[in-house]
Short mmCIF file of C-alpha atoms in Angstrom, two decimals:
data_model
loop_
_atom_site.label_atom_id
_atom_site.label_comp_id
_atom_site.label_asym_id
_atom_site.label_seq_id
_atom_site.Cartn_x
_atom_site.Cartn_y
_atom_site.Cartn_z
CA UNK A 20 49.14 52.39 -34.78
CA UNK A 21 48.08 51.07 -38.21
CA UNK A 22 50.89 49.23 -39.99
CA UNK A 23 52.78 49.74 -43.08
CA UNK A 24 53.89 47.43 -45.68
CA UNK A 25 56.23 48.14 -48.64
CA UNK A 26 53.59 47.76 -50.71
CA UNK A 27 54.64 50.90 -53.16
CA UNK A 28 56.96 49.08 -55.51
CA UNK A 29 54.61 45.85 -55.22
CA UNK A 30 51.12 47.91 -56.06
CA UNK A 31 53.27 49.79 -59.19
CA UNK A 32 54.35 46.33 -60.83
CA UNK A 33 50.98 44.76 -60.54
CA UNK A 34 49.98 48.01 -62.33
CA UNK A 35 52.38 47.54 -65.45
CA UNK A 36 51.22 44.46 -65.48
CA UNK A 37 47.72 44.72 -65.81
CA UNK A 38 48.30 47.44 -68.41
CA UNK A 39 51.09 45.20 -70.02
CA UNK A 40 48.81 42.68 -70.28
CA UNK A 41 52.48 40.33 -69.51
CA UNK A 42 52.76 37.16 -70.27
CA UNK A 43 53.62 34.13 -68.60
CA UNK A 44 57.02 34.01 -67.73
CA UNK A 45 58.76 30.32 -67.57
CA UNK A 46 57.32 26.99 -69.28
CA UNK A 47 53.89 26.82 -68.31
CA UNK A 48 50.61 26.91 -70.88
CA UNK A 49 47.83 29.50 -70.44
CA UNK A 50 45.59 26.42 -69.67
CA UNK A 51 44.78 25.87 -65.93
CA UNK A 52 43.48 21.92 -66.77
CA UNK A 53 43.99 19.26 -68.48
CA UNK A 54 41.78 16.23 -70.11
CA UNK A 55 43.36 14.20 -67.04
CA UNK A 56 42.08 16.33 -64.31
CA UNK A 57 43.42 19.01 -62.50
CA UNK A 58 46.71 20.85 -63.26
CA UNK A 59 48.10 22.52 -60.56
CA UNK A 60 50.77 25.87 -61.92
CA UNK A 61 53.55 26.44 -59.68
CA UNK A 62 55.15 29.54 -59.58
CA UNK A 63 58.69 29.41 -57.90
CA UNK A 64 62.27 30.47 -57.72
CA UNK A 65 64.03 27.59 -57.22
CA UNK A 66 65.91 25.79 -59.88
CA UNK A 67 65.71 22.35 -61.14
CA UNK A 68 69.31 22.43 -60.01
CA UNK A 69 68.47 23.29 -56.57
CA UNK A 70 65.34 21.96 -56.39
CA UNK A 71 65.09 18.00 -57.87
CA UNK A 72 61.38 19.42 -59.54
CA UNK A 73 61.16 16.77 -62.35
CA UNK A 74 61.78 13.77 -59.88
CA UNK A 75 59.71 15.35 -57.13
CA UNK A 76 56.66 16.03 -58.89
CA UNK A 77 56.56 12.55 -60.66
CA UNK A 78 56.10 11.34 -57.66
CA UNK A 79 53.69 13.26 -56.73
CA UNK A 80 52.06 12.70 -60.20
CA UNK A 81 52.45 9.21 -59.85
CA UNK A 82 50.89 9.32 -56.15
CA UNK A 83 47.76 11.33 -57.21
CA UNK A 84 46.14 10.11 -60.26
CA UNK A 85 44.37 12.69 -62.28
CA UNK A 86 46.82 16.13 -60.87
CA UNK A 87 49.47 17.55 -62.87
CA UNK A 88 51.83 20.16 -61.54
CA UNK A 89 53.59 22.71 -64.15
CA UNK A 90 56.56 24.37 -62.63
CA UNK A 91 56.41 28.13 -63.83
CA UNK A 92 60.16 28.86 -62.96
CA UNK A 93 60.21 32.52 -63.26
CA UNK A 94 64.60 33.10 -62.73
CA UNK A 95 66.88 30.57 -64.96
CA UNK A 96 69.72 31.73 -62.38
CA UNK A 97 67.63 31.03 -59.24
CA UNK A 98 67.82 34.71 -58.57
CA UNK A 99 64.88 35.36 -56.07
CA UNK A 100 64.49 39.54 -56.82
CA UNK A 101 64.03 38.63 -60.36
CA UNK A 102 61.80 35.99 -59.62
CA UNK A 103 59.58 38.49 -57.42
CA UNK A 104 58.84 41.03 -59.91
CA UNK A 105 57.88 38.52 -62.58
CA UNK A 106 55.43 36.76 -59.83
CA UNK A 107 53.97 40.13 -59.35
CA UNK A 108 53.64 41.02 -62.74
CA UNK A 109 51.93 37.26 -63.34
CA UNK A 110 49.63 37.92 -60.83
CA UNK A 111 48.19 41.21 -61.98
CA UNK A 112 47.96 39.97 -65.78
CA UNK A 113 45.52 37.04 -64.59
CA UNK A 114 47.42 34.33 -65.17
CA UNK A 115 45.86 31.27 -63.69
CA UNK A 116 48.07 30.71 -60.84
CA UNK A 117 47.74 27.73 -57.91
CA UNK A 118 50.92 27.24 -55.99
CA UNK A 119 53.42 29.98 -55.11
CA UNK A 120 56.87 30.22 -53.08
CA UNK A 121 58.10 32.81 -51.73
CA UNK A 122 62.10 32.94 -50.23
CA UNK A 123 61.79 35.17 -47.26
CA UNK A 124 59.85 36.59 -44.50
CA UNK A 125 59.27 39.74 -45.99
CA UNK A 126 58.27 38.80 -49.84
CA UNK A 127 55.36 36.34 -47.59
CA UNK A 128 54.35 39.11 -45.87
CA UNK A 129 54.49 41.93 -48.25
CA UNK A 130 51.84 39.26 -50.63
CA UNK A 131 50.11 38.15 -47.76
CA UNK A 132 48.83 41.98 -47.32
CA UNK A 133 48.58 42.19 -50.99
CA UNK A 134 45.65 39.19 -51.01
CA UNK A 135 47.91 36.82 -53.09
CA UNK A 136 47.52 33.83 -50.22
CA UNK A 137 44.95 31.96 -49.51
CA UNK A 138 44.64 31.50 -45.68
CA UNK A 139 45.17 27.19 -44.87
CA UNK A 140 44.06 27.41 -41.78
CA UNK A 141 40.57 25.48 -42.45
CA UNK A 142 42.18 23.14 -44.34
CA UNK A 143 44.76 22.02 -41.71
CA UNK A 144 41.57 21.79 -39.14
CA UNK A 145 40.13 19.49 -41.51
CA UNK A 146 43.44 17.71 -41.74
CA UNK A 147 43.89 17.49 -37.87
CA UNK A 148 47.51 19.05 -37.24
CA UNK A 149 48.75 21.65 -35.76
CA UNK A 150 51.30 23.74 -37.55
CA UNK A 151 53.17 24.61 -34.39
CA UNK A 152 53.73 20.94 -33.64
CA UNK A 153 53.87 19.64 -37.30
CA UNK A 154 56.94 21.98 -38.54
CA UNK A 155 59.83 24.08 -37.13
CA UNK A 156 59.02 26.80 -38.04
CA UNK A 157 55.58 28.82 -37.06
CA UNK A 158 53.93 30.58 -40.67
CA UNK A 159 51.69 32.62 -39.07
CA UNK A 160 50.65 36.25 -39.84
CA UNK A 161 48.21 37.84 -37.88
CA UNK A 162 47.09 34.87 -36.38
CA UNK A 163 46.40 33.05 -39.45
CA UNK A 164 48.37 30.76 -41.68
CA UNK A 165 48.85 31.44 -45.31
CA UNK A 166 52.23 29.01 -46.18
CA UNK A 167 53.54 26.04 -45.24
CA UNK A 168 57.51 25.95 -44.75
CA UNK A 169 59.78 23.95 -46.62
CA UNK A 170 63.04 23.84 -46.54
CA UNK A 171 64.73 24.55 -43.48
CA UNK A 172 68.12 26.74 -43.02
CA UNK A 173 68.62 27.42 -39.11
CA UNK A 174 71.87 29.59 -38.27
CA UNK A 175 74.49 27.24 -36.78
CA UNK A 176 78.26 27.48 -35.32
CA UNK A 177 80.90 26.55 -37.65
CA UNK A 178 83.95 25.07 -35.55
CA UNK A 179 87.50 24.19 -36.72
CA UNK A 180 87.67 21.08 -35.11
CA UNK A 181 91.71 20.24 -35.13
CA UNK A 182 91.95 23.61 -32.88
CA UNK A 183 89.18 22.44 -30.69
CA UNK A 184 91.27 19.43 -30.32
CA UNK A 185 94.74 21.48 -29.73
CA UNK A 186 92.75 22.99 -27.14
CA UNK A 187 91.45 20.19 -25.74
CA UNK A 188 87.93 21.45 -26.24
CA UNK A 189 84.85 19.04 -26.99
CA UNK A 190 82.66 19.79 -29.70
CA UNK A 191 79.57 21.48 -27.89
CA UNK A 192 75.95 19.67 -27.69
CA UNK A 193 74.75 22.49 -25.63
CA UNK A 194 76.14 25.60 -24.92
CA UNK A 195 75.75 29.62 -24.01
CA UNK A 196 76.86 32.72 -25.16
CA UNK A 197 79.51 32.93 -22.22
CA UNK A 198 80.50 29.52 -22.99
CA UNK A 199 81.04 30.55 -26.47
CA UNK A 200 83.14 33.78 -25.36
CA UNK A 201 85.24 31.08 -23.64
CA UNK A 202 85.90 28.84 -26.17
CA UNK A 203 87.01 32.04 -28.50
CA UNK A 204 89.85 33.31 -25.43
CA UNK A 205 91.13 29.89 -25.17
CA UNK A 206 91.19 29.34 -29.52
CA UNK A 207 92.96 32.67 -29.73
CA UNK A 208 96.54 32.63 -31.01
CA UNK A 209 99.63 34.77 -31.62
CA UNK A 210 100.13 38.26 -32.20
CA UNK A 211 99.67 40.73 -34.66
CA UNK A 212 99.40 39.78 -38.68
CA UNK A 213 99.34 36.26 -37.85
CA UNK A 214 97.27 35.92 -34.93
CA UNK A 215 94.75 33.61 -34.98
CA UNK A 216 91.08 34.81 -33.48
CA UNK A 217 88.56 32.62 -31.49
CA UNK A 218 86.00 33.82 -33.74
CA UNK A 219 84.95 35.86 -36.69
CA UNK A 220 81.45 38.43 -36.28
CA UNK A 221 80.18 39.42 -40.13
CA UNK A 222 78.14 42.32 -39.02
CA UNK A 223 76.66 44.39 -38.76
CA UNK A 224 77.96 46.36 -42.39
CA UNK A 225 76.13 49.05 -44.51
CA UNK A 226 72.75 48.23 -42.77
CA UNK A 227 72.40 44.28 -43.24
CA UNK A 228 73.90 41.46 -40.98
CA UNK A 229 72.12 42.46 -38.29
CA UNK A 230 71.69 39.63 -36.80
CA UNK A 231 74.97 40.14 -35.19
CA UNK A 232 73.33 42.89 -33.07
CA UNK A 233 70.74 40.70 -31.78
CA UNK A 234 72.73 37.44 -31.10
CA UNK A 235 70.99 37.27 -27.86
CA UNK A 236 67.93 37.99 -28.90
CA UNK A 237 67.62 35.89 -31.87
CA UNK A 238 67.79 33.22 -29.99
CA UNK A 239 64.43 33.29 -28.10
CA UNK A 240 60.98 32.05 -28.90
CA UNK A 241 59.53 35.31 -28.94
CA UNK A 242 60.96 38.95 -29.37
CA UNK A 243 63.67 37.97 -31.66
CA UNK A 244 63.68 41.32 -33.70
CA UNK A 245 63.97 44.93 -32.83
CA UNK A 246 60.63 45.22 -33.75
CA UNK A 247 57.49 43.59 -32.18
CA UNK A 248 55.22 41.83 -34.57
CA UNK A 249 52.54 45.40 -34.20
CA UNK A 250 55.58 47.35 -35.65
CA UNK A 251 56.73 49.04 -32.27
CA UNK A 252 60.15 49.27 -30.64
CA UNK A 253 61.16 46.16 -29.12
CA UNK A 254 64.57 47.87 -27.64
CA UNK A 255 63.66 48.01 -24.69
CA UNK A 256 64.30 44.10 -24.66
CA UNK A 257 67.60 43.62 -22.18
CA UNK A 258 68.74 40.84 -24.40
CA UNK A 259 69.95 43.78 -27.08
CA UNK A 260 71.72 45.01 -24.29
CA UNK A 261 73.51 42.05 -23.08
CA UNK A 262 74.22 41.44 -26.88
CA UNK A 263 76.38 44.69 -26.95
CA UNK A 264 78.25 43.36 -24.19
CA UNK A 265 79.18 40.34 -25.62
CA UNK A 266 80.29 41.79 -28.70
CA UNK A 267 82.44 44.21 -26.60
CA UNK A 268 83.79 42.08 -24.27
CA UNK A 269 84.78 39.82 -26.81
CA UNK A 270 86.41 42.37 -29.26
CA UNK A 271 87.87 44.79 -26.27
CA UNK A 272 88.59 42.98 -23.44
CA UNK A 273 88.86 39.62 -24.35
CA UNK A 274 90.34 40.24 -27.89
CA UNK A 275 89.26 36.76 -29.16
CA UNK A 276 87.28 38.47 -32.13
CA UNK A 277 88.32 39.98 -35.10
CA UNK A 278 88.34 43.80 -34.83
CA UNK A 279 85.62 45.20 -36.25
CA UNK A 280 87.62 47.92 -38.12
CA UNK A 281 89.13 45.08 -39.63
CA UNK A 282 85.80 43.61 -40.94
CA UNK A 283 84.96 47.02 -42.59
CA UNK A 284 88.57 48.06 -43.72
CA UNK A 285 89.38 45.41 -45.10
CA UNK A 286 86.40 44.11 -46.36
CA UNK A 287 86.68 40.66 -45.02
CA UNK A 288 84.45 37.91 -45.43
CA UNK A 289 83.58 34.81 -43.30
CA UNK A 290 84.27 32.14 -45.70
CA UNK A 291 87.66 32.98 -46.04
CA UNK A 292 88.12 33.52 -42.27
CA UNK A 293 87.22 30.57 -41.31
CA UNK A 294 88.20 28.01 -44.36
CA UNK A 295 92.02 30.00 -44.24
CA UNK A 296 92.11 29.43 -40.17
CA UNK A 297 92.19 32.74 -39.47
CA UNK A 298 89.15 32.45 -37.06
CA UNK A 299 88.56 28.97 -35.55
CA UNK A 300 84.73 29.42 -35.26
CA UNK A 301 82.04 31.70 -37.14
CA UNK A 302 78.45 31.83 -36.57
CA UNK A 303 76.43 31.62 -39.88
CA UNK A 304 73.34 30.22 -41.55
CA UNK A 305 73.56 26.37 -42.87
CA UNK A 306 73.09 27.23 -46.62
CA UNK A 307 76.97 26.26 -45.39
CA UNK A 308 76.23 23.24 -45.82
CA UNK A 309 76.65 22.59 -49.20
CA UNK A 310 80.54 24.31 -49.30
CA UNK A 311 81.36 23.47 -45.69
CA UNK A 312 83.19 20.01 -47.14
CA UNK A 313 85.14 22.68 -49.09
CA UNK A 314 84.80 24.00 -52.72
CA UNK A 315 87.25 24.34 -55.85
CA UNK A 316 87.22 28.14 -54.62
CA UNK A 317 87.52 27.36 -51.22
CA UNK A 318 88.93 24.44 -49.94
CA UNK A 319 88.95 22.76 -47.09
CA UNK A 320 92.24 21.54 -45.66
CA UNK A 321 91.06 20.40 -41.99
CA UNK A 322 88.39 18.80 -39.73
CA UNK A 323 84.97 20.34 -39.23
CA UNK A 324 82.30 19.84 -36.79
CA UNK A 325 79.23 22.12 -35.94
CA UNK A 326 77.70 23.08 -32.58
CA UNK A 327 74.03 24.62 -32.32
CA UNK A 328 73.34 28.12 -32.11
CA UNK A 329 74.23 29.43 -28.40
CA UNK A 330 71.94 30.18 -26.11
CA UNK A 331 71.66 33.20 -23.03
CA UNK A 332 71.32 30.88 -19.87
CA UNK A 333 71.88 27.57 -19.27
CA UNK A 334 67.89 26.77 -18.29
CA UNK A 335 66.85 28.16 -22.07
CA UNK A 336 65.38 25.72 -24.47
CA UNK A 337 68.63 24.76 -26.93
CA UNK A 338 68.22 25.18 -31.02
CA UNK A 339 66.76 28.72 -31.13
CA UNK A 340 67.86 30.59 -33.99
CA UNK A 341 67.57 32.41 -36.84
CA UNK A 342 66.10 30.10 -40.12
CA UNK A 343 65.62 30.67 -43.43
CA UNK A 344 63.00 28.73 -45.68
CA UNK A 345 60.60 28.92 -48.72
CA UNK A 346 57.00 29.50 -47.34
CA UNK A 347 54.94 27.59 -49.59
CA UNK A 348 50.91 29.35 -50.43
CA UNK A 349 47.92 28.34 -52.25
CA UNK A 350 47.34 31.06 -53.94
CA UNK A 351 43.94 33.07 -53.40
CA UNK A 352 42.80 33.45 -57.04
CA UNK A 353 43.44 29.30 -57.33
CA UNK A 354 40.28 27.44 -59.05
CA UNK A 355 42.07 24.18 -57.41
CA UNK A 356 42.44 25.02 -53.50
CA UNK A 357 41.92 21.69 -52.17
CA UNK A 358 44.20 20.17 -54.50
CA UNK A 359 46.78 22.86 -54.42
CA UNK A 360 46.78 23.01 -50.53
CA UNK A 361 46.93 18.52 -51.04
CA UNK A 362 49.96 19.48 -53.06
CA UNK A 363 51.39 21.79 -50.48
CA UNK A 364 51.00 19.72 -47.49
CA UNK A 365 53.12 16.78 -48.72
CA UNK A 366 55.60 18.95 -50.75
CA UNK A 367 56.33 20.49 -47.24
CA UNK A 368 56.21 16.88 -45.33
CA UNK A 369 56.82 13.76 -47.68
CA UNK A 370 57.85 16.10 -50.78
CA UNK A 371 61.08 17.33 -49.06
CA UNK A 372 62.37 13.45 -48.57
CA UNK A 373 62.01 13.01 -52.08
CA UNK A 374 63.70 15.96 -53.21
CA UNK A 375 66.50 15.30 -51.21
CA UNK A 376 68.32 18.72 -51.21
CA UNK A 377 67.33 20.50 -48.06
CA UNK A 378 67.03 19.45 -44.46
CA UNK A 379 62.65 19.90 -44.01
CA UNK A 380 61.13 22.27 -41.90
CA UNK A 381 58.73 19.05 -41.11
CA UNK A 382 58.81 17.94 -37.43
CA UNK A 383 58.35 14.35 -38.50
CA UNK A 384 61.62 13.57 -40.50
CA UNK A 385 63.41 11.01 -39.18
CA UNK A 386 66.78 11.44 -37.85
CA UNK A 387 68.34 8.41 -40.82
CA UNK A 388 66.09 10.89 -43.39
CA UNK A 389 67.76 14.22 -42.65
CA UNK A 390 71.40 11.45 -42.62
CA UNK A 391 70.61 11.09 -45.84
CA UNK A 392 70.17 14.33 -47.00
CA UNK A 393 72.87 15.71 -45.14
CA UNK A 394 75.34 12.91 -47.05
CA UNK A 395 73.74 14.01 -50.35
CA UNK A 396 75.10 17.53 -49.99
CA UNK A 397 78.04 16.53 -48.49
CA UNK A 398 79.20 14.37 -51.48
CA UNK A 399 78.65 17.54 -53.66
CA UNK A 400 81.87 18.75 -52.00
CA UNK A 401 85.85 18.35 -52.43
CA UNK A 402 86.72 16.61 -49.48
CA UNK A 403 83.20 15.29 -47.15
CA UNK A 404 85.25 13.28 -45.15
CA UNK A 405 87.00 16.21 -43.08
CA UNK A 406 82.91 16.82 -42.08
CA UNK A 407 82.10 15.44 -38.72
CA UNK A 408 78.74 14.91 -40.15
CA UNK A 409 77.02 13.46 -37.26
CA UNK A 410 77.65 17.43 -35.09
CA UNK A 411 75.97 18.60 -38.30
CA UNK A 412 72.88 15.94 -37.92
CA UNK A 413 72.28 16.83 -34.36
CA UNK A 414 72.46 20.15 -34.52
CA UNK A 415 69.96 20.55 -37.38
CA UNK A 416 67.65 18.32 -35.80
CA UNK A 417 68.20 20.30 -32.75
CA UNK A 418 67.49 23.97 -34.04
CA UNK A 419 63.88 25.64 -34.20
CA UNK A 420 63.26 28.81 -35.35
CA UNK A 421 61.62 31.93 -33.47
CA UNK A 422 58.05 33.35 -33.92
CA UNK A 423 58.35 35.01 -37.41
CA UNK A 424 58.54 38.82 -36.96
CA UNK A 425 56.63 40.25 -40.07
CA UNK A 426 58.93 43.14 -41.71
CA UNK A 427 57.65 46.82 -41.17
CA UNK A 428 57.97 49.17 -43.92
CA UNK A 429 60.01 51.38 -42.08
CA UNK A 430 62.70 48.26 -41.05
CA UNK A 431 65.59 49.18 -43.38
CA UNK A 432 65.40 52.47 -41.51
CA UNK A 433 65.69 50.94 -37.87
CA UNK A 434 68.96 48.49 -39.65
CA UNK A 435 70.53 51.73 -40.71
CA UNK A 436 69.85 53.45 -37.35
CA UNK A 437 71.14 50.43 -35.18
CA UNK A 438 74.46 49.97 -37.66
CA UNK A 439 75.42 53.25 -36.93
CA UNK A 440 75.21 53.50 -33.23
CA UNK A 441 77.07 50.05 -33.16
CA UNK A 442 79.32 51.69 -35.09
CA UNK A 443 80.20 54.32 -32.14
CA UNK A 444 79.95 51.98 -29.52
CA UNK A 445 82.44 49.35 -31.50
CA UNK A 446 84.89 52.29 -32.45
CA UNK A 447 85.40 53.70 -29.02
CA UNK A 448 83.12 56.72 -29.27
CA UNK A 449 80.51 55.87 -26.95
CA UNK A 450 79.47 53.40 -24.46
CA UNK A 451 76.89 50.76 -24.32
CA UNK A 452 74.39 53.00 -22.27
CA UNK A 453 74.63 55.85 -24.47
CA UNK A 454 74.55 52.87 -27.73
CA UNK A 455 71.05 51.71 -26.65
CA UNK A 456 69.32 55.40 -25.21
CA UNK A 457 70.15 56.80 -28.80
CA UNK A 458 68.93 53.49 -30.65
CA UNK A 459 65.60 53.73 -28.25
CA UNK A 460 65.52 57.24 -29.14
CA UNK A 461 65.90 56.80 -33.19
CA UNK A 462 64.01 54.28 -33.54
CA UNK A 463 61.34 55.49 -31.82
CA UNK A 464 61.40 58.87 -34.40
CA UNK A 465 61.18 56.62 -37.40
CA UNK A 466 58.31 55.03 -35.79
CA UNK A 467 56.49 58.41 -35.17
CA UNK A 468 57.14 59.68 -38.59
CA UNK A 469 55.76 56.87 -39.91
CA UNK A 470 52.38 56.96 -38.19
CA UNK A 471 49.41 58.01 -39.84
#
């Protein structure tokens, strides 16, 4: 089966563009040098807010004599959509172009197939590392490696520590999914409007979130996704299975999770579930991080520590889970490649200490490093002190992510498919059995129909 990429809306922009003839969109000059040396053009989404550019690339400027990097920010607000279609339409006016950064999975793919990236994997050869030991979190697509990862975002369990405590419950190093369901029946509380839940499950909803489907899969080196990396059904997998159980016996039997009626009716949201106590733990990714000290819209009014992501069995490898990050590319029409792949390698290694906003994807961080950063974004919140910051240290340099699943074209329609018939299992109109033989079957159709 040959796959498909959502290449449609991709091919049609870099169409306008090259009849647009578009300009450059952010700060950058239409030169690709400089008198100095080389300048290097950096095309990215992230913000000087969020990012630290002008003091990270002066050192870099300072540590390389003769290369200049121009940040092309191409979204004032950070917003990563917007920041997309302007890439796109850079790229198919010619603008000279050397460093790009994409935000997820699926915008590196999509480019990868549309020859944007230049593959690396020569040039980290030459370097002597290997990415799967060097970084967290694998790159590869089809075997090869076109970005580095940067930042580093792993899903993580958010615990209210002062119910923990009421419960006599430690705060968990290492710990499984049944554990988990056992820490939410003992955290439960009350009865009706006021009852406090274990935990708090934000999916799935309208087709996203679905990584609350696939808690037990998402967790595992390989096979993480309902898809396998050639595009076929991976539902066959007896961790999606076991994931439905969990969420049943957790909602039904145990009833230590918020109803998922509720979820939907009400339109509830995780923040305020956990920061108003109405849920003593949530799972959720550690852009938390910066708002988990409490916010002006959000405050935080007791303790909080953080556990890693569960796993199945007690003999799995701890710290699988999902991750975000920004893959980081050289990109293919570069007249620079050594220097932009130089600039790459220690924006995704030495780079990411210096920015000091993220935790790095970069194996090699030292524990005091990551302390550091962790106290940085901590101190950007109301009240850092009800943070049991250390939890949050060991967990992050715990987690690792899963092989990277590249995105089919046709994965929207397998979300869709999956929400629903979670949707009749959850609501009591038909069991787990039936649940997975009609996602098999679904899934399977929009595969078909989507052969050539």
């Amino acid at each position: 089966m040959k796959r498909k990429w959502i290449v449609g809306s991709l091919v049609a922009a870099l169409m306008v563009g090259l009849l647009a003839g578009c300009g450059s969109s952010g700060t950058a000059t239409d030169s690709n040098s400089n008198e100095a040396g080389v300048n290097l053009r950096l095309y990215t989404y992230g913000t000087e807010e969020a990012y630290n550019w002008k003091e990270t690339i002066a050192a870099y400027e300072k540590a390389t004599p003769g290369v200049t990097v121009e940040v092309v920010n191409l979204s004032e607000k950070g917003d990563t959509a917007e920041a997309s279609k302007k890439l796109d339409l850079a790229a198919a006016s010619g603008e000279p172009m050397d460093i790009l950064m994409f935000s997820d999975a699926a915008g590196y793919a999509q480019r990868v197939a549309l020859g944007m990236a230049e593959p690396l994997d020569d040039y980290i050869a030459k370097d002597g590392y290997k990415v799967e030991e060097d970084y967290k979190i694998d790159p590869r697509l089809n075997g090869k490696v076109y970005a580095l990862p940067g930042k580093f975002n792993p899903w993580y369990v958010l615990l209210n520590k002062d119910q923990l405590d009421e419960a006599g419950l430690p705060v968990p190093t290492d710990w499984t999914w049944d554990e988990y369901a056992e820490y939410a029946k003992k955290l439960t509380k009350g009865e009706g409007a006021s009852k406090r839940y274990g935990t708090y499950f934000h999916g799935p909803q309208g087709g996203s979130w679905l990584e609350f489907v696939k808690l037990m899969m998402i967790n595992q080196p390989q096979g993480s996704d309902f898809l396998k990396p050639d595009g076929s059904s991976n539902l066959e997998n007896p961790n999606f299975k076991r994931t439905l159980e969990l969420r049943v016996k957790m909602e039904k039997e145990d009833q230590s999770s918020v109803p998922y009626s509720d979820m939907i009716s009400q339109k509830l949201n995780y923040r305020t579930q956990f920061f108003n106590q109405s849920a003593s733990m949530i799972t959720i990714g550690s852009w938390m991080n910066t708002e988990i000290g409490g916010t002006d819209k959000v405050p935080l009014t007791f303790h909080v520590a953080v556990a890693p992501f569960p796993k199945n069995d007690k003999a799995d490898s701890i710290g699988y889970s999902p991750v975000t990050t920004d893959y980081v590319s050289v990109a293919a029409s570069s007249k620079h490649k050594q220097e932009a792949y130089n600039f790459v390698r220690w924006y995704t290694t030495e780079g990411q200490i210096v920015q000091n906003k993220n935790v790095p994807a970069w194996n090699q961080v030292k524990e005091e490093e990551v302390t550091k950063i962790i106290e940085k974004i901590l101190a950007g919140t109301k009240n850092p002190e009800l943070v049991d910051k250390q939890s949050l240290v060991n967990t992050l340099l715990a987690s690792k992510a899963s092989e990277l699943v590249p995105p089919a074209s046709y994965q929207a329609e397998v979300y869709k498919v999956i929400n629903e018939e979670y949707e009749k299992l959850i609501l009591g109109n038909q069991d787990i059995d039936t649940t997975v033989k009609n996602s098999q079957e679904r899934t399977q159709e929009i595969i078909d129909s989507n052969k050539k």
